[in-house]
Each structure stands twice: as C-alpha cells, then as structure tokens.
Amino acid sequence: MKFRLGIDVGGTNTDAVILDENDKIIAKAKRPVTDDVVSSIKCAVEDILNQSKIQPALITHAMLGTTQVTNAIIERRRLNKVGLIRIGAPATQAIPPLTGWPEDLKDVVQSATTLVKGGHEFDGRLISTLDKDGIRKFLDQYAYKISAVAVTSVFSPVNADHEQWVYELIARDYPHLSTSLSHEIGSIGLLERENATVLNAAVTEVARHAASAFAQALATLGISAELFLAQNDGTLMAMDYALRFPILTVACGPTNSMRGAAYLSHVNDAVIIDVGGTSSDIGVIQGGFPRQSAMAVEVGGVRTNFRMPDLIALGLGGGSRIRQLPDGAVRVGPDSVGYRIIEEGLVFGGDIPTLTDVAVFEGKAHVGTQFPNISPALSHKAYEIAIHMIEEGIDRIKTNSAPIPLIAVGGGSALLPDRLEGVSEVIRPANYDVANAIGAAIAQVSGRVDRIYSMAGRKREDVLAEAEVQARAEAVRAGADPGSLELVEVEEIPLAYLPSNASRVRVVVAGRLGGQKSNELDA
C-alpha cells in the first residue's frame, strides 16, 4: 500500500492528512502555525505518522498548499528586484509599466524597465521587427543588479515568438536570472497580464525557499516523496513547474478547501464556506471544481488577469476579537488573535473575547477549559453581527436568489448555525476541520489554454482540437499522467469587435498525478 500526504498552511493552523490509495483518510492533525512555518509542518506530519504507524518510505506523494507567496506580496517582504521588458514600442508608450501599483510595492519590486520595438497583432501578424540589440543592451546594463526578468509582448498569447526569443537569450547568456513570460501567465489585456508577470517574477525566490524548506522538513522525517504545490484552480503542479509559476499558488488555500468539501460531502455544486481562525472564504464549486472569477482580480493592490477563484473573503474567524465600543456598538473583527487563541481566548483562560467565546456562550460550540465570562447582551449582538456578515457574503457569491446547499468546512465552521438565509441546507461533512489538507491530497493536475484564435480560413473543430492539444501538453508539463487526462471545460467566445472572425478559446484538461520525479530542487 502506498500513501499520500496533504498539507495546508493557513493563517492560523497547519493541517495535515494521510490518504491511502483508495482516498481513505488514515490520520489527520492540526497544529498552530509557527513563525518559521517549517516547524509546524514537521510537528503536524510527526503527529500523523505517530497516529498511523505508517513507515515514511511508503509515502510516495506529498502536496503542499501554502500562503507564503501571498504573504510576501501583501507584506512587501522577500521580493525580487525585477527588470521589466515590454515589447511593443511605440504603440504601448502611453501608459508606463506598473501604472496603478501601490507605491510601497513598486519601490520594492521595480528595478529597471525598457520598452522596445516588436510585438504582434491579434491574429499573430508582426507589428514590427523585434529590437534585439535594445534588449541585449538592457540586459548587459542591469543583469547583475536584478534577480528576475518579466517579459511582456503585445498579443503574446496569440504569438509568443518575441517573448520566447528573450527567454532563450537569457537562458543562454544570463542563466542566473529567473525569467517570467506573460503569455504563460495571463490572458488578453496587456497591462493586467504585465502586472501578473511582474508579480510572478518578484516571488520566484520566495517560492524556491518555501519549496526547499518543505522538502527539507519531510526529509528530516525520512519522507522521500514526489513533491507538488497546490494551485488556485483546485489542482496541483509539479515542483519544477511551480517554481516557474509561483503566482498560481495565490488563493490556493480556499480552493483546497472547496475541493476537499466537494470530496467529503459528495456534492459537486454548492456554496462553500471555509471558516478559519483569522478569516472566512466563501466560494462556489461547479462540477466539483472552484468557479473561476470572470473579472480582473487585485493581488496585493495590483490589478491582474491571471486565473483566480471567485471568492469573497471576510475578516471573520474563530479568533476574531469582539469589542464593545464607547458608543455601545459592538464590533466583530477584522483583527484576530489567530493561533494565540489557545492562550488569549476566554474559554482557554485568557482575557480577550473572541468569536469562539461567543459561540460557546451561545451553545453553538463546546471547546476550551472554562465557560466564557462575557455579558449576554454582548454575546447575542456579536453572534448576530457575525451571522449577518456570513449571510451577506453568501448572497453576494450566488448568481440567483434560489436557495443552494452550503458546505461548511474549516475548524471555525462549527460556530455556524444549522439554518442560514438563502441556504437550502447546511452540510458539515466528516473531517470538515481538515478539508483544506484533504483537498490538496486528492487534487488532480491540470493544464489550460486561454487565447485568441483567428478563425479565418479554419474550421472551428480544428481550432478547438489545437487548443486541447496545447492544454494537454501544459498538463503534462505540470506533472500529469498523459494517459489519464480528461477534458474538463471548453469555452468559446466570439469577439465581434475584431475582424477575421476571431474567438477567445478557453480549454481545461485534468488528470492523475504522473510518476516522474522532479529534480528541480537539487539543481
């Protein structure tokens, strides 16, 4: 028997599970997140190894969902200095790169920028010849003042030749630089795609450090497994792929929870709420996978257009602080005691009222070592506010007014009542408290294509078939078993405002984990 290890590092807790070949949960553990993160991973994995008595050598795959990349962007720490190459002058000179970025983030990330001639039309035709000398001059000047390069070319999702030339040049002459290409990260929309590419370039070193720490933590426990990182569409990517596209791990925690919720409840279409110690995330699963956002999404204050789950995040969790304001009003959150709840919460002998204390007082939860000393009026009002926040979030995420099932997961979901407005039923599956780690452990590997195709002189079936081939190749690059790939989604959007009968085509495929091991961390 072989086993899989799923780990999810959240803002408050690190969750870990072991699953067997039949996806049966063998053991689970929850540990408070430590400052270095690695310690909590080791402790959680040690717990489940001791529970299960499984030999570490029998664990063949290990999957990690981590907030390290997201936190680095939000906190403006440990980010690379990025050199930005935009291909498309003079047409793209009107709006400079990084327009609209928060100044504090721009100061940390931006190092040098150049705009050179080149790029393509929407149908792949050349706009102008690539200024190769200008690119070489830029790299000669800044290659040893930066640690990463972001390359964006006009309509590169249609024709990536110019971006690819820059990538090959850097790989050959400046191999110490990590390179991010916009056509591999974002979709149509130059500025948003460029933003996503710069963010990806900025976090490559953060991702490498997190992946190395993960591998070392497991190695000290005798686990030599194939490593995967969770990405934000509810699927996995092999480590070498993840180190090229770390931005895809942003918001992977909520999507892990959604996939785990669907698996545990056997419900594939529902609203999901993941209530943690610090925050709550509300999303929707369709066909067992998270619904993707159709809008441009802000990451750390930066507008981007790479794929992201459709989520509503609330500053509400089990550790949310409860305050009585001077005017008599009650405030719930958004600040939280987080993993310190076991020291500072009233039910654990502390002196800070939290939402967990309110839930115990209201008879909705039974945790802690003592009954909370909190006034009934404060407790009733705080619980009423919290439930209203959740009901409002559910209403915002729904696309119509009809009641829909709600699957409640996460350690804090025990605080929720059994009836909520706009919800047909509240489902709390077994092992709901570690749904995020389970979602990581059961996830498949995906590949996708999202680009504009000119339909002039081509059959629609041939274009869709070409897109599917490209999506399959992308899934194999990400670590999927080629023989297990299945078509998950096909979407075609005719673009009436473009000539030549152009269409935007989006294809998603997914399959089981492949067996080839990545040696990227050893490089």
Coordinates of C-alpha atoms in Angstrom, one line a residue:
M1 CA 0.0 0.0 0.0
K2 CA 1.2 3.5 -0.9
F3 CA 0.1 6.7 0.8
R4 CA -0.2 10.4 0.0
L5 CA 0.4 13.3 2.3
G6 CA -1.6 16.5 2.1
I7 CA -0.6 19.7 4.0
D8 CA -2.2 23.1 4.0
V9 CA -0.6 26.0 5.8
G10 CA -3.1 28.7 6.7
G11 CA -3.0 31.9 8.7
T12 CA -3.7 30.2 12.0
N13 CA -3.2 26.4 11.6
T14 CA -1.2 23.9 9.7
D15 CA -3.3 20.9 8.7
A16 CA -2.0 17.5 7.6
V17 CA -3.6 14.3 6.4
I18 CA -2.5 10.9 5.1
L19 CA -4.7 9.2 2.5
D20 CA -4.3 5.7 1.2
E21 CA -4.6 4.5 -2.5
N22 CA -8.4 4.4 -2.1
D23 CA -8.5 8.0 -0.8
K24 CA -9.4 6.8 2.7
I25 CA -8.3 9.1 5.4
I26 CA -5.8 7.3 7.6
A27 CA -4.8 10.1 10.0
K28 CA -5.1 13.8 10.4
A29 CA -3.5 16.6 12.6
K30 CA -3.8 20.3 13.2
R31 CA -1.0 22.4 14.6
P32 CA -0.7 26.2 15.2
V33 CA 1.4 27.9 12.5
T34 CA 4.9 28.8 13.7
D35 CA 6.9 31.9 12.7
D36 CA 9.2 29.8 10.5
V37 CA 6.2 27.7 9.2
V38 CA 8.6 24.7 8.8
S39 CA 8.3 23.7 12.4
S40 CA 4.6 23.5 12.3
I41 CA 4.8 21.3 9.2
K42 CA 7.2 19.0 10.9
C43 CA 5.1 18.7 14.0
A44 CA 1.8 18.1 12.1
V45 CA 3.5 15.4 9.9
E46 CA 5.0 13.8 13.0
D47 CA 1.6 13.6 14.6
I48 CA 0.0 11.8 11.7
L49 CA 3.0 9.4 11.3
N50 CA 2.7 8.5 15.0
Q51 CA -1.1 8.1 14.7
S52 CA -1.0 5.9 11.6
K53 CA 2.2 3.9 12.4
I54 CA 3.0 4.2 8.6
Q55 CA 6.6 3.9 7.5
P56 CA 7.7 7.2 6.0
A57 CA 9.1 5.4 3.0
L58 CA 5.6 4.3 2.0
I59 CA 4.5 8.0 1.4
T60 CA 5.0 8.4 -2.3
H61 CA 3.4 11.8 -3.0
A62 CA 3.3 15.0 -0.8
M63 CA 1.2 18.0 -1.6
L64 CA 1.5 21.4 -0.1
G65 CA -0.8 24.4 -0.1
T66 CA 0.9 27.4 1.2
T67 CA 0.3 31.1 1.8
Q68 CA 4.0 32.1 1.6
V69 CA 3.7 33.7 -1.8
T70 CA 0.5 35.6 -1.0
N71 CA 2.0 36.8 2.3
A72 CA 5.2 38.0 0.6
I73 CA 3.2 40.2 -1.8
I74 CA 0.9 41.5 1.0
E75 CA 3.7 42.2 3.4
R76 CA 6.1 43.6 0.7
R77 CA 8.9 41.3 2.0
R78 CA 11.5 39.0 0.5
L79 CA 10.6 40.0 -3.1
N80 CA 13.0 40.0 -6.0
K81 CA 14.2 43.1 -7.8
V82 CA 12.7 42.8 -11.3
G83 CA 13.8 44.0 -14.7
L84 CA 10.8 44.6 -16.9
I85 CA 11.0 44.3 -20.7
R86 CA 7.9 45.4 -22.6
I87 CA 7.9 44.6 -26.3
G88 CA 5.6 46.9 -28.3
A89 CA 7.0 50.4 -28.7
P90 CA 5.9 52.9 -29.8
A91 CA 2.3 51.9 -29.5
T92 CA 2.4 51.0 -25.8
Q93 CA 4.3 54.0 -24.6
A94 CA 1.2 55.9 -23.5
I95 CA 0.8 54.0 -20.2
P96 CA 4.1 53.2 -18.4
P97 CA 4.7 49.8 -16.8
L98 CA 3.4 49.3 -13.2
T99 CA 0.9 52.1 -13.6
G100 CA -1.6 52.0 -10.7
W101 CA 0.7 49.9 -8.4
P102 CA 0.8 50.8 -4.7
E103 CA 4.0 52.9 -4.3
D104 CA 5.3 50.8 -1.5
L105 CA 5.1 47.7 -3.6
K106 CA 6.5 49.4 -6.7
D107 CA 9.5 50.6 -4.6
V108 CA 10.4 47.1 -3.5
V109 CA 9.9 45.4 -6.9
Q110 CA 10.8 47.8 -9.7
S111 CA 14.5 48.0 -10.6
A112 CA 14.8 48.7 -14.3
T113 CA 12.4 49.0 -17.3
T114 CA 12.7 49.1 -21.0
L115 CA 10.2 49.5 -23.9
V116 CA 11.5 48.1 -27.2
K117 CA 10.0 47.7 -30.7
G118 CA 8.3 44.4 -31.6
G119 CA 5.0 42.6 -30.9
H120 CA 2.2 41.1 -32.9
E121 CA -1.4 41.9 -34.0
F122 CA -4.3 40.0 -32.5
D123 CA -4.1 37.5 -35.4
G124 CA -0.4 36.9 -35.0
R125 CA 0.9 39.2 -37.7
L126 CA 4.1 41.1 -37.0
I127 CA 3.7 44.7 -35.9
S128 CA 7.4 45.5 -36.2
T129 CA 10.7 43.7 -36.1
L130 CA 12.0 42.8 -32.6
D131 CA 14.7 45.2 -31.3
K132 CA 17.2 42.6 -30.3
D133 CA 20.0 45.0 -29.8
G134 CA 18.0 47.1 -27.4
I135 CA 17.2 44.0 -25.3
R136 CA 20.8 42.9 -25.2
K137 CA 21.9 46.4 -24.2
F138 CA 19.3 46.5 -21.4
L139 CA 20.4 43.1 -20.0
D140 CA 24.1 43.9 -20.3
Q141 CA 23.4 47.0 -18.1
Y142 CA 21.1 45.5 -15.5
A143 CA 21.6 41.7 -15.4
Y144 CA 23.7 41.8 -12.2
K145 CA 21.6 44.4 -10.5
I146 CA 18.4 42.4 -10.7
S147 CA 17.5 38.8 -9.9
A148 CA 14.5 38.2 -12.2
V149 CA 13.1 39.4 -15.5
A150 CA 9.5 39.9 -16.6
V151 CA 8.8 39.9 -20.4
T152 CA 5.6 41.2 -21.9
S153 CA 4.9 41.5 -25.6
V154 CA 1.8 42.8 -27.4
F155 CA -0.7 40.0 -28.0
S156 CA 1.8 37.3 -27.0
P157 CA -1.0 34.9 -26.0
V158 CA -1.6 34.8 -29.8
N159 CA 2.1 34.8 -30.9
A160 CA 4.8 34.3 -28.3
D161 CA 7.8 34.3 -30.7
H162 CA 9.3 37.5 -29.3
E163 CA 8.9 36.6 -25.7
Q164 CA 10.4 33.2 -26.4
W165 CA 13.4 34.7 -28.1
V166 CA 14.1 36.8 -25.0
Y167 CA 13.7 33.7 -22.8
E168 CA 16.3 31.8 -24.9
L169 CA 18.7 34.7 -24.8
I170 CA 18.5 35.0 -21.0
A171 CA 18.9 31.2 -20.5
R172 CA 22.0 31.2 -22.7
D173 CA 23.8 34.4 -21.7
Y174 CA 22.3 35.3 -18.2
P175 CA 21.4 32.0 -16.6
H176 CA 21.5 33.4 -13.1
L177 CA 18.2 35.3 -13.8
S178 CA 14.8 33.7 -13.5
T179 CA 12.5 34.7 -16.4
S180 CA 8.7 35.1 -16.4
L181 CA 6.9 35.3 -19.8
S182 CA 3.5 36.9 -19.9
H183 CA 1.9 34.5 -22.4
E184 CA 2.4 31.7 -19.9
I185 CA 0.7 33.5 -17.0
G186 CA -2.0 36.0 -18.0
S187 CA -4.6 36.2 -20.8
I188 CA -5.6 39.0 -23.2
G189 CA -5.1 42.6 -21.8
L190 CA -1.6 43.9 -21.9
L191 CA -1.4 45.9 -18.6
E192 CA -3.1 43.3 -16.4
R193 CA -1.0 40.5 -18.0
E194 CA 2.1 42.5 -17.5
N195 CA 1.2 43.1 -13.8
A196 CA 0.7 39.4 -13.2
T197 CA 4.0 38.6 -14.9
V198 CA 6.0 41.1 -12.8
L199 CA 4.4 39.7 -9.6
N200 CA 5.3 36.2 -10.7
A201 CA 8.9 37.3 -11.3
A202 CA 9.0 39.0 -7.9
V203 CA 8.1 35.9 -5.9
T204 CA 10.2 33.2 -7.6
E205 CA 12.8 33.2 -4.8
V206 CA 10.1 33.1 -2.1
A207 CA 8.6 30.0 -3.8
R208 CA 12.0 28.4 -4.1
H209 CA 12.7 29.0 -0.4
A210 CA 9.3 27.6 0.6
A211 CA 9.7 24.5 -1.6
S212 CA 13.2 23.8 -0.3
A213 CA 12.0 24.2 3.3
F214 CA 9.1 21.8 2.6
A215 CA 11.4 19.2 1.1
Q216 CA 13.9 19.5 4.0
A217 CA 11.2 19.2 6.6
L218 CA 9.9 16.0 5.1
A219 CA 13.5 14.7 4.5
T220 CA 14.3 15.0 8.2
L221 CA 11.3 12.7 8.9
G222 CA 12.5 10.1 6.4
I223 CA 9.9 11.0 3.7
S224 CA 11.3 10.9 0.2
A225 CA 8.2 11.7 -1.8
E226 CA 7.4 13.3 -5.1
L227 CA 6.5 16.9 -4.2
F228 CA 3.7 19.0 -5.5
L229 CA 2.3 22.5 -4.8
A230 CA -1.4 23.3 -4.9
Q231 CA -2.5 26.0 -7.3
N232 CA -5.5 28.2 -7.2
D233 CA -7.8 26.3 -9.5
G234 CA -8.1 23.3 -7.2
T235 CA -5.4 21.3 -8.9
L236 CA -1.7 20.5 -8.4
M237 CA 1.6 21.3 -10.2
A238 CA 4.9 19.5 -10.0
M239 CA 7.7 21.3 -8.2
D240 CA 9.7 22.4 -11.2
Y241 CA 6.5 23.9 -12.8
A242 CA 5.5 25.6 -9.5
L243 CA 8.9 27.3 -9.3
R244 CA 8.4 28.8 -12.7
F245 CA 4.8 29.9 -12.0
P246 CA 4.6 30.6 -8.2
I247 CA 1.9 33.3 -8.7
L248 CA -0.5 30.4 -9.4
T249 CA -0.4 29.4 -5.7
V250 CA -2.1 32.7 -4.7
A251 CA -5.5 31.7 -3.1
C252 CA -4.7 28.0 -3.2
G253 CA -5.9 27.6 0.4
P254 CA -9.6 28.4 -0.2
T255 CA -9.6 26.3 -3.4
N256 CA -8.1 23.3 -1.5
S257 CA -10.9 23.7 1.0
M258 CA -13.5 23.8 -1.8
R259 CA -12.1 20.7 -3.4
G260 CA -12.0 18.9 -0.1
A261 CA -15.5 20.0 0.8
A262 CA -16.8 18.6 -2.5
Y263 CA -15.0 15.3 -2.0
L264 CA -16.1 14.9 1.6
S265 CA -19.8 15.8 1.0
H266 CA -20.2 14.1 -2.4
V267 CA -21.8 17.3 -3.5
N268 CA -20.4 18.9 -6.7
D269 CA -22.5 22.1 -7.0
A270 CA -22.8 24.2 -3.9
V271 CA -21.6 27.3 -2.0
I272 CA -18.6 26.6 0.2
I273 CA -17.6 28.5 3.3
D274 CA -14.2 27.8 4.9
V275 CA -14.1 29.3 8.4
G276 CA -10.6 29.5 9.8
G277 CA -9.2 31.2 12.9
T278 CA -8.5 34.5 11.2
S279 CA -10.8 34.8 8.2
S280 CA -13.6 33.1 6.2
D281 CA -13.6 32.5 2.5
I282 CA -16.8 31.9 0.5
G283 CA -16.8 30.4 -2.9
V284 CA -18.7 28.2 -5.3
I285 CA -18.0 24.8 -6.7
Q286 CA -19.4 23.8 -10.1
G287 CA -18.8 20.2 -11.2
G288 CA -16.6 19.7 -8.2
F289 CA -14.1 22.5 -9.1
P290 CA -14.0 26.1 -7.9
R291 CA -15.8 28.7 -10.0
Q292 CA -13.2 31.0 -11.6
S293 CA -13.6 34.7 -11.5
A294 CA -14.6 36.4 -14.7
M295 CA -13.2 39.8 -13.5
A296 CA -9.8 41.2 -13.3
V297 CA -8.6 40.5 -9.7
E298 CA -6.4 42.6 -7.5
V299 CA -3.5 40.8 -5.7
G300 CA -1.8 42.9 -3.1
G301 CA -3.4 46.1 -4.6
V302 CA -2.3 45.2 -8.2
R303 CA -4.8 44.6 -10.9
T304 CA -4.1 41.3 -12.7
N305 CA -5.8 39.0 -15.2
F306 CA -4.4 35.6 -14.5
R307 CA -6.9 32.9 -13.4
M308 CA -8.2 33.3 -9.8
P309 CA -11.1 31.6 -8.0
D310 CA -14.3 33.6 -7.5
L311 CA -14.1 34.3 -3.7
I312 CA -15.4 36.6 -1.1
A313 CA -13.1 37.0 1.9
L314 CA -14.4 38.1 5.3
G315 CA -12.3 39.2 8.2
L316 CA -14.2 36.8 10.4
G317 CA -12.9 33.7 12.1
G318 CA -12.9 31.8 15.3
G319 CA -10.2 34.1 16.7
S320 CA -11.9 37.3 15.6
R321 CA -11.8 39.8 18.5
I322 CA -15.1 41.1 20.0
R323 CA -15.2 44.7 21.2
Q324 CA -17.8 46.9 22.9
L325 CA -17.2 50.4 21.6
P326 CA -17.7 53.6 23.7
D327 CA -21.0 54.4 22.0
G328 CA -22.4 50.9 22.9
A329 CA -22.0 49.4 19.4
V330 CA -20.4 46.0 19.0
R331 CA -17.5 45.3 16.6
V332 CA -16.6 41.8 15.4
G333 CA -13.1 41.6 13.9
P334 CA -11.5 42.1 11.4
D335 CA -8.4 41.7 13.7
S336 CA -7.9 38.2 15.2
V337 CA -5.8 36.6 17.9
G338 CA -5.1 33.8 15.4
Y339 CA -3.2 30.8 16.7
R340 CA -2.8 32.6 20.1
I341 CA -6.5 31.8 20.8
I342 CA -5.4 28.9 23.0
E343 CA -3.6 31.4 25.2
E344 CA -5.7 34.5 24.9
G345 CA -9.3 33.3 24.4
L346 CA -11.7 33.5 27.4
V347 CA -12.6 29.8 27.1
F348 CA -8.9 28.9 27.4
G349 CA -8.3 31.1 30.5
G350 CA -7.2 34.3 28.6
D351 CA -8.7 37.8 28.8
I352 CA -9.6 38.6 25.2
P353 CA -13.2 38.0 24.0
T354 CA -13.3 36.2 20.6
L355 CA -16.0 34.7 18.3
T356 CA -15.2 31.3 19.7
D357 CA -16.1 32.5 23.2
V358 CA -19.4 33.9 21.8
A359 CA -20.1 30.6 20.1
V360 CA -19.5 28.7 23.3
F361 CA -21.7 31.1 25.3
E362 CA -24.5 30.7 22.7
G363 CA -24.3 26.9 22.9
K364 CA -23.0 26.6 19.3
A365 CA -19.6 25.1 20.2
H366 CA -18.1 23.1 23.0
V367 CA -14.4 23.8 23.3
G368 CA -11.9 25.2 25.9
T369 CA -11.4 24.7 29.6
Q370 CA -13.9 27.1 31.1
F371 CA -17.2 28.9 30.3
P372 CA -16.5 32.4 29.0
N373 CA -17.2 35.4 31.3
I374 CA -19.0 37.6 28.8
S375 CA -22.2 39.6 29.0
P376 CA -25.3 38.0 27.4
A377 CA -26.1 41.3 25.5
L378 CA -22.6 41.5 24.1
S379 CA -22.6 37.8 23.1
H380 CA -26.0 37.9 21.4
K381 CA -25.2 41.0 19.4
A382 CA -21.8 39.8 18.3
Y383 CA -23.2 36.5 17.1
E384 CA -26.0 38.3 15.3
I385 CA -23.4 40.5 13.5
A386 CA -21.2 37.5 12.6
I387 CA -24.1 35.6 11.1
H388 CA -25.3 38.6 9.2
M389 CA -21.8 39.0 7.7
I390 CA -21.8 35.4 6.5
E391 CA -25.4 35.6 5.1
E392 CA -24.5 38.8 3.2
G393 CA -21.4 37.1 1.8
I394 CA -23.4 34.0 0.6
D395 CA -25.9 36.3 -1.1
R396 CA -23.1 38.2 -2.9
I397 CA -21.5 35.0 -4.2
K398 CA -24.7 33.5 -5.6
T399 CA -25.9 34.2 -9.1
N400 CA -29.6 34.0 -8.3
S401 CA -31.9 34.1 -5.3
A402 CA -32.8 30.4 -5.2
P403 CA -31.6 28.6 -2.1
I404 CA -28.5 26.5 -2.6
P405 CA -26.7 23.9 -0.4
L406 CA -23.9 25.3 1.8
I407 CA -20.9 23.1 2.7
A408 CA -19.2 24.4 5.9
V409 CA -15.6 23.4 6.4
G410 CA -12.6 24.7 8.4
G411 CA -12.1 24.5 12.1
G412 CA -14.2 27.5 12.8
S413 CA -17.3 26.3 10.8
A414 CA -18.6 24.6 14.0
L415 CA -19.6 28.1 15.0
L416 CA -22.3 28.4 12.3
P417 CA -26.0 27.7 12.9
D418 CA -27.9 24.9 11.1
R419 CA -30.1 27.5 9.2
L420 CA -29.0 30.5 7.2
E421 CA -30.8 32.8 4.9
G422 CA -30.6 31.8 1.2
V423 CA -29.3 28.3 2.0
S424 CA -31.3 25.2 1.4
E425 CA -29.2 23.1 3.9
V426 CA -26.0 23.4 5.9
I427 CA -23.8 20.4 5.3
R428 CA -20.9 19.6 7.7
P429 CA -19.1 16.6 6.3
A430 CA -16.9 14.3 8.5
N431 CA -13.4 15.6 8.7
Y432 CA -14.6 19.1 7.8
D433 CA -11.9 20.6 10.0
V434 CA -9.0 19.4 7.7
A435 CA -10.9 19.8 4.3
N436 CA -8.1 22.0 3.0
A437 CA -5.4 19.4 3.5
I438 CA -7.7 16.7 2.1
G439 CA -8.3 18.9 -1.0
A440 CA -4.6 19.1 -1.6
A441 CA -4.1 15.4 -1.2
I442 CA -6.9 14.3 -3.6
A443 CA -6.2 17.0 -6.2
Q444 CA -5.5 16.3 -9.9
V445 CA -3.1 18.0 -12.2
S446 CA -4.5 20.4 -14.8
G447 CA -3.5 22.2 -18.0
R448 CA -5.3 25.1 -19.7
V449 CA -5.2 27.3 -22.7
D450 CA -6.8 30.8 -22.8
R451 CA -6.0 32.7 -26.0
I452 CA -7.5 34.4 -29.1
Y453 CA -7.6 32.4 -32.4
S454 CA -8.3 33.8 -35.8
M455 CA -11.0 31.6 -37.4
A456 CA -10.3 32.9 -40.9
G457 CA -9.8 30.0 -43.3
R458 CA -10.0 27.5 -40.5
K459 CA -12.7 25.1 -39.2
R460 CA -13.9 25.6 -35.7
E461 CA -13.3 22.0 -34.8
D462 CA -9.7 22.2 -35.9
V463 CA -9.1 25.3 -33.7
L464 CA -10.7 23.6 -30.6
A465 CA -8.7 20.5 -31.3
E466 CA -5.5 22.5 -31.4
A467 CA -6.3 24.3 -28.2
E468 CA -7.0 20.9 -26.5
V469 CA -3.6 19.5 -27.6
Q470 CA -1.9 22.6 -26.2
A471 CA -3.8 22.2 -22.9
R472 CA -2.9 18.5 -22.7
A473 CA 0.8 19.4 -23.2
E474 CA 0.6 22.0 -20.5
A475 CA -0.9 19.5 -18.1
V476 CA 1.9 17.0 -18.7
R477 CA 4.4 19.9 -18.1
A478 CA 2.7 20.4 -14.7
G479 CA 3.1 16.8 -13.8
A480 CA 0.0 14.9 -15.0
D481 CA 0.0 11.3 -16.3
P482 CA -0.7 11.7 -20.1
G483 CA -2.9 8.6 -20.2
S484 CA -5.3 9.9 -17.6
L485 CA -6.1 13.3 -19.0
E486 CA -9.8 14.3 -19.5
L487 CA -11.4 17.3 -20.9
V488 CA -12.9 19.4 -18.1
E489 CA -14.1 22.6 -19.8
V490 CA -14.3 24.1 -23.2
E491 CA -15.4 27.7 -23.7
E492 CA -15.5 29.7 -27.0
I493 CA -16.4 33.4 -27.0
P494 CA -16.7 35.1 -30.5
L495 CA -15.1 38.5 -30.5
A496 CA -17.4 40.6 -32.7
Y497 CA -15.2 43.7 -32.3
L498 CA -12.2 42.1 -34.0
P499 CA -12.0 41.3 -37.8
S500 CA -11.2 37.9 -39.3
N501 CA -13.9 36.1 -37.2
A502 CA -11.7 35.9 -34.1
S503 CA -12.7 34.0 -31.0
R504 CA -11.3 33.6 -27.5
V505 CA -11.0 29.9 -26.7
R506 CA -10.5 28.5 -23.2
V507 CA -9.8 24.8 -22.7
V508 CA -9.1 23.0 -19.4
V509 CA -8.0 19.4 -19.0
A510 CA -7.1 17.4 -15.8
G511 CA -5.6 14.1 -14.9
R512 CA -4.0 12.0 -12.3
L513 CA -0.5 12.6 -10.9
G514 CA 2.3 11.4 -13.1
G515 CA 5.1 9.2 -11.8
Q516 CA 8.2 11.1 -12.9
K517 CA 10.1 12.7 -10.1
S518 CA 11.3 16.3 -10.4
N519 CA 14.9 17.1 -9.5
E520 CA 14.5 20.9 -9.7
L521 CA 15.3 21.5 -6.0
D522 CA 18.6 19.7 -6.4
A523 CA 19.6 21.9 -9.3

